[in-house]
PDB file of C-alpha atoms in Angstrom:
ATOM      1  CA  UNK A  93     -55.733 -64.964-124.664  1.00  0.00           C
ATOM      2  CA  UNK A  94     -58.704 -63.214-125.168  1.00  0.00           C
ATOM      3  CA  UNK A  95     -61.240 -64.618-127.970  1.00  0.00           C
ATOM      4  CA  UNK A  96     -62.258 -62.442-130.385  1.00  0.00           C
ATOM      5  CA  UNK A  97     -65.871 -63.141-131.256  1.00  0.00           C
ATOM      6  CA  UNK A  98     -66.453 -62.685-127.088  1.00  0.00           C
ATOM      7  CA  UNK A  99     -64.950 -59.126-127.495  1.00  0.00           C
ATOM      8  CA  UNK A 100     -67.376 -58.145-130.055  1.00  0.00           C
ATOM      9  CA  UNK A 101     -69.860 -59.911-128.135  1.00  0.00           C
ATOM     10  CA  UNK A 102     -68.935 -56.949-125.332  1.00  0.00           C
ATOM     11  CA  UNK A 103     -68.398 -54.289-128.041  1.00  0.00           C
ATOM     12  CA  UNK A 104     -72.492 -54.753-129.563  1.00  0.00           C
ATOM     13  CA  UNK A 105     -73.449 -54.929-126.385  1.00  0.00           C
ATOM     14  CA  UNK A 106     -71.654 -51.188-125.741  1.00  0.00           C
ATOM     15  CA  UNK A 107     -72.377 -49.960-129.202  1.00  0.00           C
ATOM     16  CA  UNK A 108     -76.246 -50.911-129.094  1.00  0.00           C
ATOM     17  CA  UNK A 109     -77.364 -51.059-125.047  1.00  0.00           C
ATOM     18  CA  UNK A 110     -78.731 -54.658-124.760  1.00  0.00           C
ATOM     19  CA  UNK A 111     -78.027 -58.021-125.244  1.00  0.00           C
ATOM     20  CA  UNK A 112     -80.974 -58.414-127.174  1.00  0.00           C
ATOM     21  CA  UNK A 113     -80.306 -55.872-129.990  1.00  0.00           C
ATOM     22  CA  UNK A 114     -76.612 -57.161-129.799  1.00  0.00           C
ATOM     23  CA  UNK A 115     -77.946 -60.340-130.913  1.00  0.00           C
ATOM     24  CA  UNK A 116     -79.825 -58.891-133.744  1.00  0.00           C
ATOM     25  CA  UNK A 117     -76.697 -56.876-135.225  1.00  0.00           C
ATOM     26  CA  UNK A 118     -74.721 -60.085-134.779  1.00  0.00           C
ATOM     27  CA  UNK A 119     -77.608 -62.591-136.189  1.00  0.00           C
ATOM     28  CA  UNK A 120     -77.471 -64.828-133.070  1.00  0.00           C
ATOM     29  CA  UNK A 121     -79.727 -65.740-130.114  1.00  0.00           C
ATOM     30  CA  UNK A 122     -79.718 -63.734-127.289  1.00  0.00           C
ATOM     31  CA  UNK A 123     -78.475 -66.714-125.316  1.00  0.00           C
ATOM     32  CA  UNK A 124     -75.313 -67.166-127.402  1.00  0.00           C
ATOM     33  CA  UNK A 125     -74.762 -63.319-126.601  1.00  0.00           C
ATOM     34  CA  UNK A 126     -74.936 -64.341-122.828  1.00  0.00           C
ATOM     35  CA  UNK A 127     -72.834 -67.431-123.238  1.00  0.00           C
ATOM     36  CA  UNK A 128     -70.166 -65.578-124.959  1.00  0.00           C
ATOM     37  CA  UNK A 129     -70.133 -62.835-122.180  1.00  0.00           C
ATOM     38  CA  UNK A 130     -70.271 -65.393-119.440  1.00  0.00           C
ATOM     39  CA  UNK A 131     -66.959 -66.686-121.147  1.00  0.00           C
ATOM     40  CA  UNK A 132     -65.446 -63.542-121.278  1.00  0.00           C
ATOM     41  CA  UNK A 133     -66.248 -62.747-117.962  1.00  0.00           C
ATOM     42  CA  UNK A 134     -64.503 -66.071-116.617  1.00  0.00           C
ATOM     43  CA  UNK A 135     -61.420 -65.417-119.087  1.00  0.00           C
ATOM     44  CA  UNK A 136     -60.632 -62.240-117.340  1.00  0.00           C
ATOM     45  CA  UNK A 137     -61.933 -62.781-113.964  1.00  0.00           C
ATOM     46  CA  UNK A 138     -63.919 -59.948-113.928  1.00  0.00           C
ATOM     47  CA  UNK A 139     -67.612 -58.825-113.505  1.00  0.00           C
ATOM     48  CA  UNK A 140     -68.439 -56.821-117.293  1.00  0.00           C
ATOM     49  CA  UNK A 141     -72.564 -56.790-116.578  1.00  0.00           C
ATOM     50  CA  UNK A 142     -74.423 -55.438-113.771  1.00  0.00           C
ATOM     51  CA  UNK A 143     -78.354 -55.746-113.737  1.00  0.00           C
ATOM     52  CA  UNK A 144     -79.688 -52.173-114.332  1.00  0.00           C
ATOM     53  CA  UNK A 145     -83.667 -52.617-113.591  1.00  0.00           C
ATOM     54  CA  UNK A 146     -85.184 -54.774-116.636  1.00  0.00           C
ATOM     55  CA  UNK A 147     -81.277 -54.053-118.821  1.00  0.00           C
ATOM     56  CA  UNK A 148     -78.369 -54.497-118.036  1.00  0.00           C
ATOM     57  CA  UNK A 149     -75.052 -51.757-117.705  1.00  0.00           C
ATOM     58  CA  UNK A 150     -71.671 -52.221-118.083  1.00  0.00           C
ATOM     59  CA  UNK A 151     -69.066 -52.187-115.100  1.00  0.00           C
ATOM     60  CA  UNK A 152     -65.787 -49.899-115.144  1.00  0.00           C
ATOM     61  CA  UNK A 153     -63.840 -53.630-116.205  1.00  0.00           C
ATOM     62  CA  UNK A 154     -66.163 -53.892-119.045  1.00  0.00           C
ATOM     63  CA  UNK A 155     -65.769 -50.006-120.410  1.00  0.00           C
ATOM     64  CA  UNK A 156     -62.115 -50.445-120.257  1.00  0.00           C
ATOM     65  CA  UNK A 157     -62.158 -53.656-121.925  1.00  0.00           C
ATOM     66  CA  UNK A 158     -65.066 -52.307-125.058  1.00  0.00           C
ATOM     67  CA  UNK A 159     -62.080 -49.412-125.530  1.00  0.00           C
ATOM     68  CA  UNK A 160     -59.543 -52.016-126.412  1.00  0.00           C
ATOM     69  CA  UNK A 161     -62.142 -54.218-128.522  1.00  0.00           C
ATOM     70  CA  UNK A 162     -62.676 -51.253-130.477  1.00  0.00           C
ATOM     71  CA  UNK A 163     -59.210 -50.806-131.765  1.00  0.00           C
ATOM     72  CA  UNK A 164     -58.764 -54.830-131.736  1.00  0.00           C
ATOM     73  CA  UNK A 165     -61.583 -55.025-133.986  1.00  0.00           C
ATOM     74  CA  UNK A 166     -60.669 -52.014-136.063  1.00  0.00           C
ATOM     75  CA  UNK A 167     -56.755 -53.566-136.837  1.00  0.00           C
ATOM     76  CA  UNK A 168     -58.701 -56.833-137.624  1.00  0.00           C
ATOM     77  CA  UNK A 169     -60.775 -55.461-140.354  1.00  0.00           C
ATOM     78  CA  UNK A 170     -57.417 -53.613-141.681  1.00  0.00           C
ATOM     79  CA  UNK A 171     -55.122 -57.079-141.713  1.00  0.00           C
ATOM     80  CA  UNK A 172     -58.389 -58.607-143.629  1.00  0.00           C
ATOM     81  CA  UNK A 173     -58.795 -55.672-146.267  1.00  0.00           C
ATOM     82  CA  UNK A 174     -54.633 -55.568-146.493  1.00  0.00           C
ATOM     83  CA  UNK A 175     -54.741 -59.545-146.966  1.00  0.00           C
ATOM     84  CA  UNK A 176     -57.229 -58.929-149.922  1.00  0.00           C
ATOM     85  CA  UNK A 177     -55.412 -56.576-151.448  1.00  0.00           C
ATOM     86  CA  UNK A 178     -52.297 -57.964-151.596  1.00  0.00           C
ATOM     87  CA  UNK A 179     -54.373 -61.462-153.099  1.00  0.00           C
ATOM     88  CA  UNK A 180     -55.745 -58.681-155.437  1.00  0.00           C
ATOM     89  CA  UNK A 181     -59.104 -61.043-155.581  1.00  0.00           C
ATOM     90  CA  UNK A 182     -62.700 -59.728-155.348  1.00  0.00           C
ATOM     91  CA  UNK A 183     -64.114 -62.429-152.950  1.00  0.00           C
ATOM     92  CA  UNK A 184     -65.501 -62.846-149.579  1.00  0.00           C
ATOM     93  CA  UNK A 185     -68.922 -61.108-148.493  1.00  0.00           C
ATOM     94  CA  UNK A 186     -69.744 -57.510-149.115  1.00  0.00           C
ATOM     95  CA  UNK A 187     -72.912 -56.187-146.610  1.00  0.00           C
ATOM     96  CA  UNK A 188     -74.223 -52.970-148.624  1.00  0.00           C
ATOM     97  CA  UNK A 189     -77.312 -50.613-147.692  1.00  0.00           C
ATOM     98  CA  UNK A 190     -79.015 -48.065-150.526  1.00  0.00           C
ATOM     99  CA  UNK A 191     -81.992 -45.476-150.175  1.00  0.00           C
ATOM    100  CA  UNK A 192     -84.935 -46.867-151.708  1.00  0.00           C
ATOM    101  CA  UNK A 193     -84.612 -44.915-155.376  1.00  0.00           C
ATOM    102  CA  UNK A 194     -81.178 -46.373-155.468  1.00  0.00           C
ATOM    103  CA  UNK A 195     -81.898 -49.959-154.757  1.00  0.00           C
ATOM    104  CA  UNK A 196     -84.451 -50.032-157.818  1.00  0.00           C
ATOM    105  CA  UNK A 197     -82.182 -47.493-160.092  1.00  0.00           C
ATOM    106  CA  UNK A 198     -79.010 -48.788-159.289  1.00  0.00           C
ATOM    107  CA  UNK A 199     -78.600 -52.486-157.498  1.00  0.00           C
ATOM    108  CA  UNK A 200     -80.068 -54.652-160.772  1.00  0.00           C
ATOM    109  CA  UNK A 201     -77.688 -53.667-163.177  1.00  0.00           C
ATOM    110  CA  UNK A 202     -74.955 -53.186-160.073  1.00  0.00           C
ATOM    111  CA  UNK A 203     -75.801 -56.803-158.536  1.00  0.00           C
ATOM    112  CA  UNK A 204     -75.826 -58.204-162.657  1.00  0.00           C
ATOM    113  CA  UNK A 205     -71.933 -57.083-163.131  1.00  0.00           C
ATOM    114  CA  UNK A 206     -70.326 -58.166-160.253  1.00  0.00           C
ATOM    115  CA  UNK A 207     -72.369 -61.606-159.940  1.00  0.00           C
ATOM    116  CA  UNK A 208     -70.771 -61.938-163.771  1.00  0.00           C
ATOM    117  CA  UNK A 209     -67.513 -60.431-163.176  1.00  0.00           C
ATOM    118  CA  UNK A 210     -66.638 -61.907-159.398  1.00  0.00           C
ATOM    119  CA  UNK A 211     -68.815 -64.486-158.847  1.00  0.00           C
ATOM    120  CA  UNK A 212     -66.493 -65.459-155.569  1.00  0.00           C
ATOM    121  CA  UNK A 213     -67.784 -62.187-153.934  1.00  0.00           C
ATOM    122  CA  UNK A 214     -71.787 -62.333-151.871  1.00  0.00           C
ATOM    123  CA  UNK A 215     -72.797 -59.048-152.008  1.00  0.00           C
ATOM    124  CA  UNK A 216     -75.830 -58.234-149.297  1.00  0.00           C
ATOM    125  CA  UNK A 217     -78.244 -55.644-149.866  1.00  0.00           C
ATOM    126  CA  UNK A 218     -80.509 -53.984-147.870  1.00  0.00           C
ATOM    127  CA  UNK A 219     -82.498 -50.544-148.014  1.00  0.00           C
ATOM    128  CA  UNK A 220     -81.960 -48.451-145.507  1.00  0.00           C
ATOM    129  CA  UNK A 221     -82.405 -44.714-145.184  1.00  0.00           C
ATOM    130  CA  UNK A 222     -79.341 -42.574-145.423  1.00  0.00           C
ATOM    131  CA  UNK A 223     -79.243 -41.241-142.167  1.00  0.00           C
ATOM    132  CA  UNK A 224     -79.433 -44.756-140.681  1.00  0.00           C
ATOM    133  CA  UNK A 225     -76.862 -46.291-143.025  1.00  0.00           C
ATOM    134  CA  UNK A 226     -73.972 -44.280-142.276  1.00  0.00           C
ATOM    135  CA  UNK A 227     -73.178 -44.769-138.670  1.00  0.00           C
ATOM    136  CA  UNK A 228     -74.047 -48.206-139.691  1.00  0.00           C
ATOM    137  CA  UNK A 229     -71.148 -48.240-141.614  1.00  0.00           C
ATOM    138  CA  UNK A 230     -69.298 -46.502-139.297  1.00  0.00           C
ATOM    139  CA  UNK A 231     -69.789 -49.285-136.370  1.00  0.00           C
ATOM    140  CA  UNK A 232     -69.336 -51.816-139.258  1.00  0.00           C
ATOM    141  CA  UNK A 233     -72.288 -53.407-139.442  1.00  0.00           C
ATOM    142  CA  UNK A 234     -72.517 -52.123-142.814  1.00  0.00           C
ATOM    143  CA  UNK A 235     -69.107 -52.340-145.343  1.00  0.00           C
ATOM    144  CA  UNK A 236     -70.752 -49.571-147.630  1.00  0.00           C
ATOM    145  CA  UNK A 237     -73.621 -48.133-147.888  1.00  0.00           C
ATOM    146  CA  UNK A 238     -74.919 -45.918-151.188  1.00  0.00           C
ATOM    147  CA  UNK A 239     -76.427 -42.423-149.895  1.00  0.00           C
ATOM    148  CA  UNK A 240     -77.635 -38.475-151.096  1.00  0.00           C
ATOM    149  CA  UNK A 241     -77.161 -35.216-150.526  1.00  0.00           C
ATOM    150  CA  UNK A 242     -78.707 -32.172-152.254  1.00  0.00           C
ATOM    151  CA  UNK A 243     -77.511 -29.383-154.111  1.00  0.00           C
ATOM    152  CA  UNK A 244     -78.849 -26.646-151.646  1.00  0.00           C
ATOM    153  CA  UNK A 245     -78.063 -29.031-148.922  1.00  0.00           C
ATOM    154  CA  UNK A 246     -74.435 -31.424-148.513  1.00  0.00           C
ATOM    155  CA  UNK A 247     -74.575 -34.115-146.016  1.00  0.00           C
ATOM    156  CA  UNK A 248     -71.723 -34.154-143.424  1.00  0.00           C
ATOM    157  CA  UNK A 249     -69.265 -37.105-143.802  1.00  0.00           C
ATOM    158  CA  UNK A 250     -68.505 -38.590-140.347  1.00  0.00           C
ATOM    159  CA  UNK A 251     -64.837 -38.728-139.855  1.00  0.00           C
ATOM    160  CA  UNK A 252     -63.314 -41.991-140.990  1.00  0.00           C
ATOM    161  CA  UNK A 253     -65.550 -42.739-143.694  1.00  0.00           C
ATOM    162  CA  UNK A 254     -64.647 -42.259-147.225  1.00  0.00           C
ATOM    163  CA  UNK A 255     -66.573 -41.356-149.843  1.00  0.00           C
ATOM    164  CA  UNK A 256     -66.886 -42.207-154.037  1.00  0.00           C
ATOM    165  CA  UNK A 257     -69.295 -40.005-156.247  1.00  0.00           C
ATOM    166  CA  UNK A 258     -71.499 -42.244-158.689  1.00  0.00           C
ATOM    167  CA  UNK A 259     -73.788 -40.179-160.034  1.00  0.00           C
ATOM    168  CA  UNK A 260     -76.016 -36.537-160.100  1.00  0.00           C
ATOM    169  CA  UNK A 261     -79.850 -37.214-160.105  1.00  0.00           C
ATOM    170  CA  UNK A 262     -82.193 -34.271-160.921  1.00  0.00           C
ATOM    171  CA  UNK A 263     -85.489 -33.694-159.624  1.00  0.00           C
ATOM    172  CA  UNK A 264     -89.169 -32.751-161.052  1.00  0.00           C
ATOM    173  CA  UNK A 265     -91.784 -31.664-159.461  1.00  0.00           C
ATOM    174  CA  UNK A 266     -95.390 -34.038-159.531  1.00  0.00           C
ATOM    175  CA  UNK A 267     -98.573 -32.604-160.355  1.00  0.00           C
ATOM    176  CA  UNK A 268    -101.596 -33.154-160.362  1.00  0.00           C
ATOM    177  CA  UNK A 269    -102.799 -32.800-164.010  1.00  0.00           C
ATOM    178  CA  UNK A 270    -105.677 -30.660-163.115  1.00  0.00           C
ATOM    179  CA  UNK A 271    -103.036 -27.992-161.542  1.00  0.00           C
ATOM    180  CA  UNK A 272    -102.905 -24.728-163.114  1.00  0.00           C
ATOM    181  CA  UNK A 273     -99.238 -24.766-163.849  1.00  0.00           C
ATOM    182  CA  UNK A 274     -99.107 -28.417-165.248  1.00  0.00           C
ATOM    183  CA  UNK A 275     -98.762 -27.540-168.940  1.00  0.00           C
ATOM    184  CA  UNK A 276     -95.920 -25.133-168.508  1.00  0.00           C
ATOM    185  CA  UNK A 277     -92.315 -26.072-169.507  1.00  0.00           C
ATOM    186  CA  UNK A 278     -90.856 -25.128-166.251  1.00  0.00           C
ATOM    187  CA  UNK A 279     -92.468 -24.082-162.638  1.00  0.00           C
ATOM    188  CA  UNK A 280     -90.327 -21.823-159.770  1.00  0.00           C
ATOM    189  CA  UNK A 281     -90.933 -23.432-156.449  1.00  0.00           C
ATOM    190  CA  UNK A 282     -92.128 -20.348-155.239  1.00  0.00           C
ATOM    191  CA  UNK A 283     -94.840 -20.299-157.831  1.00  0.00           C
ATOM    192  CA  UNK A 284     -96.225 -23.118-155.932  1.00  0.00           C
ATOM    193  CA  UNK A 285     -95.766 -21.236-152.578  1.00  0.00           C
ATOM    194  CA  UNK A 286     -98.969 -22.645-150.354  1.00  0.00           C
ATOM    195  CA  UNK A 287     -99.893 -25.464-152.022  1.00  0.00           C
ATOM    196  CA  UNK A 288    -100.450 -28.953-150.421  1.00  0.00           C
ATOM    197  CA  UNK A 289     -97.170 -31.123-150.612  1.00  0.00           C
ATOM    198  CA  UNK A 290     -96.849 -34.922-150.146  1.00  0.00           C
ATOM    199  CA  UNK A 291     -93.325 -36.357-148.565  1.00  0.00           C
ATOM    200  CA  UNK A 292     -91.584 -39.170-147.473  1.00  0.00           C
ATOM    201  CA  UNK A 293     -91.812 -40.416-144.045  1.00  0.00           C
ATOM    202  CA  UNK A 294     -90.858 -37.788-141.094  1.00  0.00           C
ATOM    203  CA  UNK A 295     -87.426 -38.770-139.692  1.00  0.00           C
ATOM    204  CA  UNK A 296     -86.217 -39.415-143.412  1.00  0.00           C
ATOM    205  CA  UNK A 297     -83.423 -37.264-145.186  1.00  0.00           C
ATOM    206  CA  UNK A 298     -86.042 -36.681-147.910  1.00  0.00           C
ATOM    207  CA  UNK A 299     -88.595 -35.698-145.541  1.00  0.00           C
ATOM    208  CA  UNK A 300     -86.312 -33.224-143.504  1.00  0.00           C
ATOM    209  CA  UNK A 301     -84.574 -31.912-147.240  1.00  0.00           C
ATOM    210  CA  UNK A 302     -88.086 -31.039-148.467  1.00  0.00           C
ATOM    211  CA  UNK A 303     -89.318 -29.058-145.335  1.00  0.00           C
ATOM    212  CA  UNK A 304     -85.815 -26.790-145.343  1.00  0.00           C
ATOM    213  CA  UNK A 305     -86.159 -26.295-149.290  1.00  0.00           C
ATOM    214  CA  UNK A 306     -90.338 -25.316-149.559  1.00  0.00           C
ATOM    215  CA  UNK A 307     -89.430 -23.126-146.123  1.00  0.00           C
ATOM    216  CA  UNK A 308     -86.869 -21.074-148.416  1.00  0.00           C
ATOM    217  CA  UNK A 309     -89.300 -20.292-150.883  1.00  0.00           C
ATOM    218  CA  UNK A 310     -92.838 -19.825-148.430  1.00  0.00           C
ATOM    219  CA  UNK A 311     -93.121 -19.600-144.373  1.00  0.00           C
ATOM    220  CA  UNK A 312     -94.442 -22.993-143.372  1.00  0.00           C
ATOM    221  CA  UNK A 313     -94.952 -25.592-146.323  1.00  0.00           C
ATOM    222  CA  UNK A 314     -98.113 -27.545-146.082  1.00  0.00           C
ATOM    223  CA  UNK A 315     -96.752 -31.344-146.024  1.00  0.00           C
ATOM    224  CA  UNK A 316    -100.598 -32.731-145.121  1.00  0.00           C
ATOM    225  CA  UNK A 317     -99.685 -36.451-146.359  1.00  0.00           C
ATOM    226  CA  UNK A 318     -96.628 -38.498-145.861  1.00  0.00           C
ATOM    227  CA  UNK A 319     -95.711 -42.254-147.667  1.00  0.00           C
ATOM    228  CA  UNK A 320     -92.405 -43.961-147.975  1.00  0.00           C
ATOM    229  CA  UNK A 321     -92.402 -44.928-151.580  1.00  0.00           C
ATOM    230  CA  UNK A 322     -92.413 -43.188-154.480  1.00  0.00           C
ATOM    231  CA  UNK A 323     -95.284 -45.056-156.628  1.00  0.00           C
ATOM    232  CA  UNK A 324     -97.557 -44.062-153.549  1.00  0.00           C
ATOM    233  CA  UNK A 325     -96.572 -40.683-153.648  1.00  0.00           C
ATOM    234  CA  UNK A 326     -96.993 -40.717-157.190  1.00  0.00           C
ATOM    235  CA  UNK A 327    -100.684 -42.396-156.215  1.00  0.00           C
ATOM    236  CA  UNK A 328    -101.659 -39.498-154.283  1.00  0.00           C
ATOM    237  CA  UNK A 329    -100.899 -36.675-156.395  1.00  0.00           C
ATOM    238  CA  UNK A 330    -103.040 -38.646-159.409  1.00  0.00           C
ATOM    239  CA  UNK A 331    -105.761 -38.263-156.472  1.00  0.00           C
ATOM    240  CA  UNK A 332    -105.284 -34.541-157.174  1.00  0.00           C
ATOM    241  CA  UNK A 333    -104.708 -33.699-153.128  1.00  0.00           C
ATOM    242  CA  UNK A 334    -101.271 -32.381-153.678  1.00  0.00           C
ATOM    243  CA  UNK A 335     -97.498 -32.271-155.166  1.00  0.00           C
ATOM    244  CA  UNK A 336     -94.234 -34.056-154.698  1.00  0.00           C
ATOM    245  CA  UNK A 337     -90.743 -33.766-155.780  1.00  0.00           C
ATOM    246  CA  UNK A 338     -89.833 -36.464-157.594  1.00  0.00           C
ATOM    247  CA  UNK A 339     -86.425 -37.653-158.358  1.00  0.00           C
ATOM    248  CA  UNK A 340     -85.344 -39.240-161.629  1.00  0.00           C
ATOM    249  CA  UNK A 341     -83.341 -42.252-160.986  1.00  0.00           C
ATOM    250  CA  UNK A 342     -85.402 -45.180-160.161  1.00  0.00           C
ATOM    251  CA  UNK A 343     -88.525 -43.232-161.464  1.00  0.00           C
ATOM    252  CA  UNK A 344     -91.531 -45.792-161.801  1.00  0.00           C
ATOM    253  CA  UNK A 345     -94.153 -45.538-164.209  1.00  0.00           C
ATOM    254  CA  UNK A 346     -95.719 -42.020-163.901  1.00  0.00           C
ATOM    255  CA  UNK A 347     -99.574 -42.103-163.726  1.00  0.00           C
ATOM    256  CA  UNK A 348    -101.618 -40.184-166.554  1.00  0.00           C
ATOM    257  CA  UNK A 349    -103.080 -38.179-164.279  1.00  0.00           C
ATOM    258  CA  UNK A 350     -99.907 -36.182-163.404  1.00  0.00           C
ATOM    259  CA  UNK A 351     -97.769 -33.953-164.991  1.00  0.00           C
ATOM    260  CA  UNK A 352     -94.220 -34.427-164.269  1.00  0.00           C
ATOM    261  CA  UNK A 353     -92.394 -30.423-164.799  1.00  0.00           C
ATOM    262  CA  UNK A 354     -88.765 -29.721-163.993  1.00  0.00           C
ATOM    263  CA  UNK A 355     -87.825 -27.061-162.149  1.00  0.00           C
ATOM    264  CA  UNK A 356     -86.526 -23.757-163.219  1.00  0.00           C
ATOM    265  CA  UNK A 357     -83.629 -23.939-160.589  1.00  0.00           C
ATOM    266  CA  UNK A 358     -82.802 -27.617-161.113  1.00  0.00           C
ATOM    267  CA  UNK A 359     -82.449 -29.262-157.708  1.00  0.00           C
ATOM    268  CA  UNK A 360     -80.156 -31.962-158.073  1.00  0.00           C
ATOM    269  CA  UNK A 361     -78.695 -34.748-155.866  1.00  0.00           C
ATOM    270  CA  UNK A 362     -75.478 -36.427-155.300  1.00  0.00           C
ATOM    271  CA  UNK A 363     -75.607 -40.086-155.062  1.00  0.00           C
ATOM    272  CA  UNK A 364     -72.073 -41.636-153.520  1.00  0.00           C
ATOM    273  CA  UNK A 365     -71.031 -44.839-151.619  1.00  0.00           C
ATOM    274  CA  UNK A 366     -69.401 -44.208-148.422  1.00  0.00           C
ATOM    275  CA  UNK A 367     -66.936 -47.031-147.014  1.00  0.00           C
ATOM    276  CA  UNK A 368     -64.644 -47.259-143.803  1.00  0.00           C
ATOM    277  CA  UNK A 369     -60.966 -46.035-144.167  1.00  0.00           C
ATOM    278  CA  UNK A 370     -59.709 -49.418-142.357  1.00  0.00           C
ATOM    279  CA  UNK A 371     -61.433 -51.186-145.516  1.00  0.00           C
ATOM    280  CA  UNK A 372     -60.539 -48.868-148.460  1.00  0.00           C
ATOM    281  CA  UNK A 373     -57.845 -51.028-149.656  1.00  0.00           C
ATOM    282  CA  UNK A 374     -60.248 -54.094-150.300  1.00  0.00           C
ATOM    283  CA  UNK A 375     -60.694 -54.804-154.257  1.00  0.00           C
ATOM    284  CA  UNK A 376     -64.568 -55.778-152.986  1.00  0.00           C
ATOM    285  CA  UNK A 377     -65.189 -51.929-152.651  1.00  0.00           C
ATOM    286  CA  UNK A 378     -63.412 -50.572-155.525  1.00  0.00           C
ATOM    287  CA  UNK A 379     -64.932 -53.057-157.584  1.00  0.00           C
ATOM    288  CA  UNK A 380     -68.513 -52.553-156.305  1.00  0.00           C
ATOM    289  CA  UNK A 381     -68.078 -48.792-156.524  1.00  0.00           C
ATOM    290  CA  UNK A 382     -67.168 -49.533-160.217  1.00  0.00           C
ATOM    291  CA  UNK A 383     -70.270 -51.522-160.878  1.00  0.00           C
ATOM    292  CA  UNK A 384     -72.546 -48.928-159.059  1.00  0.00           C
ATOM    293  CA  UNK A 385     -71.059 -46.367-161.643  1.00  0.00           C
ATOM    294  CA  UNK A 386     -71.390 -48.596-164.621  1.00  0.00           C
ATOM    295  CA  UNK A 387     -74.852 -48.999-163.868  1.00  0.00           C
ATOM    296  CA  UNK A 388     -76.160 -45.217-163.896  1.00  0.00           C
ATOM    297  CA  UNK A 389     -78.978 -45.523-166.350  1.00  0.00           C
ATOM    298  CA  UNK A 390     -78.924 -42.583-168.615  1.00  0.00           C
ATOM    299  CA  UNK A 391     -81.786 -39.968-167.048  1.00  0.00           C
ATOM    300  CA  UNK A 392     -78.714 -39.943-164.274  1.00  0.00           C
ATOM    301  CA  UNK A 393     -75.477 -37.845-164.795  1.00  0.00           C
ATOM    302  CA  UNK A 394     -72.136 -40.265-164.405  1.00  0.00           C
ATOM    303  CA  UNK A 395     -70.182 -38.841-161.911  1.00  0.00           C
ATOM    304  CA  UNK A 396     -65.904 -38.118-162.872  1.00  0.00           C
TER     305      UNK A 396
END
């Protein structure tokens, strides 16, 4: 009979192209990887690696074999999530990625309910960037991860993931407090057509969201300076050497010298978990999904 950790073994090794990163998804030493492969390989009596100059491929045995792992391991994680639902208990270990706004807006009070309310479930957070998160998920090295999408912009749901709304989040734009439009009540995004704009990280939804939205309003936006997190952001336009959209949930302290003004179009953001469809019958999503919704704080919009 074929074991099952030794298929998954074969499966990372598919999914992510080495035994090395295999061993990092699956938090073990690159040896055990081997040694699990090496057992696999004698359980079927068949070559699955081939040397492939400093990596390693698979052989046709081995592609044909990763096929039937993947639906192996896909039934496995549906007996589990059927088995907890029928028990009807919130337990076991729930792995759970967020975008950096919602880890600070939304994991404290999120973590704080369901440590009180299940303390039989480990919950795992990590941050992770939206468009790295989801096909996480969607391997299942992630069981749900919290993501956006904008207004002016949805984000495609890969097939077999579901999705739960938790909140809207609306966005400001920073300036700096010397601008000549920082007093007004309200500013058009084309009014600031030109200027100098500060963004998250290239490769980042935020980052490619803000390019497409100043390129509506003005031909090629000026992004001269680009930081991960908000407070630094935030730094920079204090600095005076440019703006930045700025979202409200997880807002940190603003500095004095900028003046936070919403837009006259409100651009606003949809903040869901997403969740495989093999798992949507385990209580540990509904009931995280419930805490992440309980914990909007109240400059976010609950969602239905």
């Amino acid at each position: 009979m074929l074991d099952l950790e030794r298929l998954r073994a074969l499966h990372s090794v598919a999914t992510y192209g080495s035994v090395s990163a295999a061993a990092d998804v699956l938090h073990v030493t690159t040896s055990a990887v081997s040694q699990q492969l090496a057992k696999l390989e004698r359980e079927t009596g068949q070559k699955l690696l081939e040397r492939n100059g400093r990596g390693v491929r698979l052989t046709d045995a081995a592609e044909l074999l990763v096929g039937h792992a993947e639906k192996i391991l896909s039934l496995v994680e549906q007996a589990q999530a059927d088995l907890e639902a029928h028990r009807g208990s919130v337990v076991g270990q729930l792995t759970l990625a967020a975008f950096p706004t919602a880890v600070r807006g939304l994991m404290p009070q999120a973590l704080r309910r369901l440590r009180a309310e299940h303390p039989d479930l480990r919950v795992l957070v990590r941050e992770e960037d939206p468009l790295h998160s989801m096909p996480l998920v969607l391997r299942g090295d992630l069981d749900m991860a919290v993501v956006q999408d904008w207004n002016n912009e949805p984000l495609p749901l890969p097939e077999g993931l579901h999705k739960g709304a938790i909140c809207d989040d609306v966005a400001d734009v920073a300036l700096p407090a010397g601008h000549p439009l920082a007093g007004r009540d309200s500013v058009d995004l084309k009014e600031l057509a030109g200027d100098p704009w500060i963004s998250s990280v290239p490769d980042s939804i935020c980052c490619d969201w803000l390019l497409r939205t100043l390129r509506a309003v003005d031909s090629e936006p000026r992004i001269e300076h680009m930081a991960y997190e908000f407070a630094t952001q935030l730094a920079l336009v204090a600095a005076g050497i440019g703006n930045a959209i700025l979202p409200r949930l997880g807002r940190c302290d603003v500095p004095p010298d900028v003046a936070v003004v919403p837009l006259a179009e409100p651009l606003t953001r949809r903040v869901y978990a997403v969740w495989r469809e093999e798992a949507a019958r385990r209580p540990a999503i509904r009931a995280a999904v419930t805490a992440l919704r309980a914990g909007v704080p109240d400059s976010a919009v609950r969602a239905a």
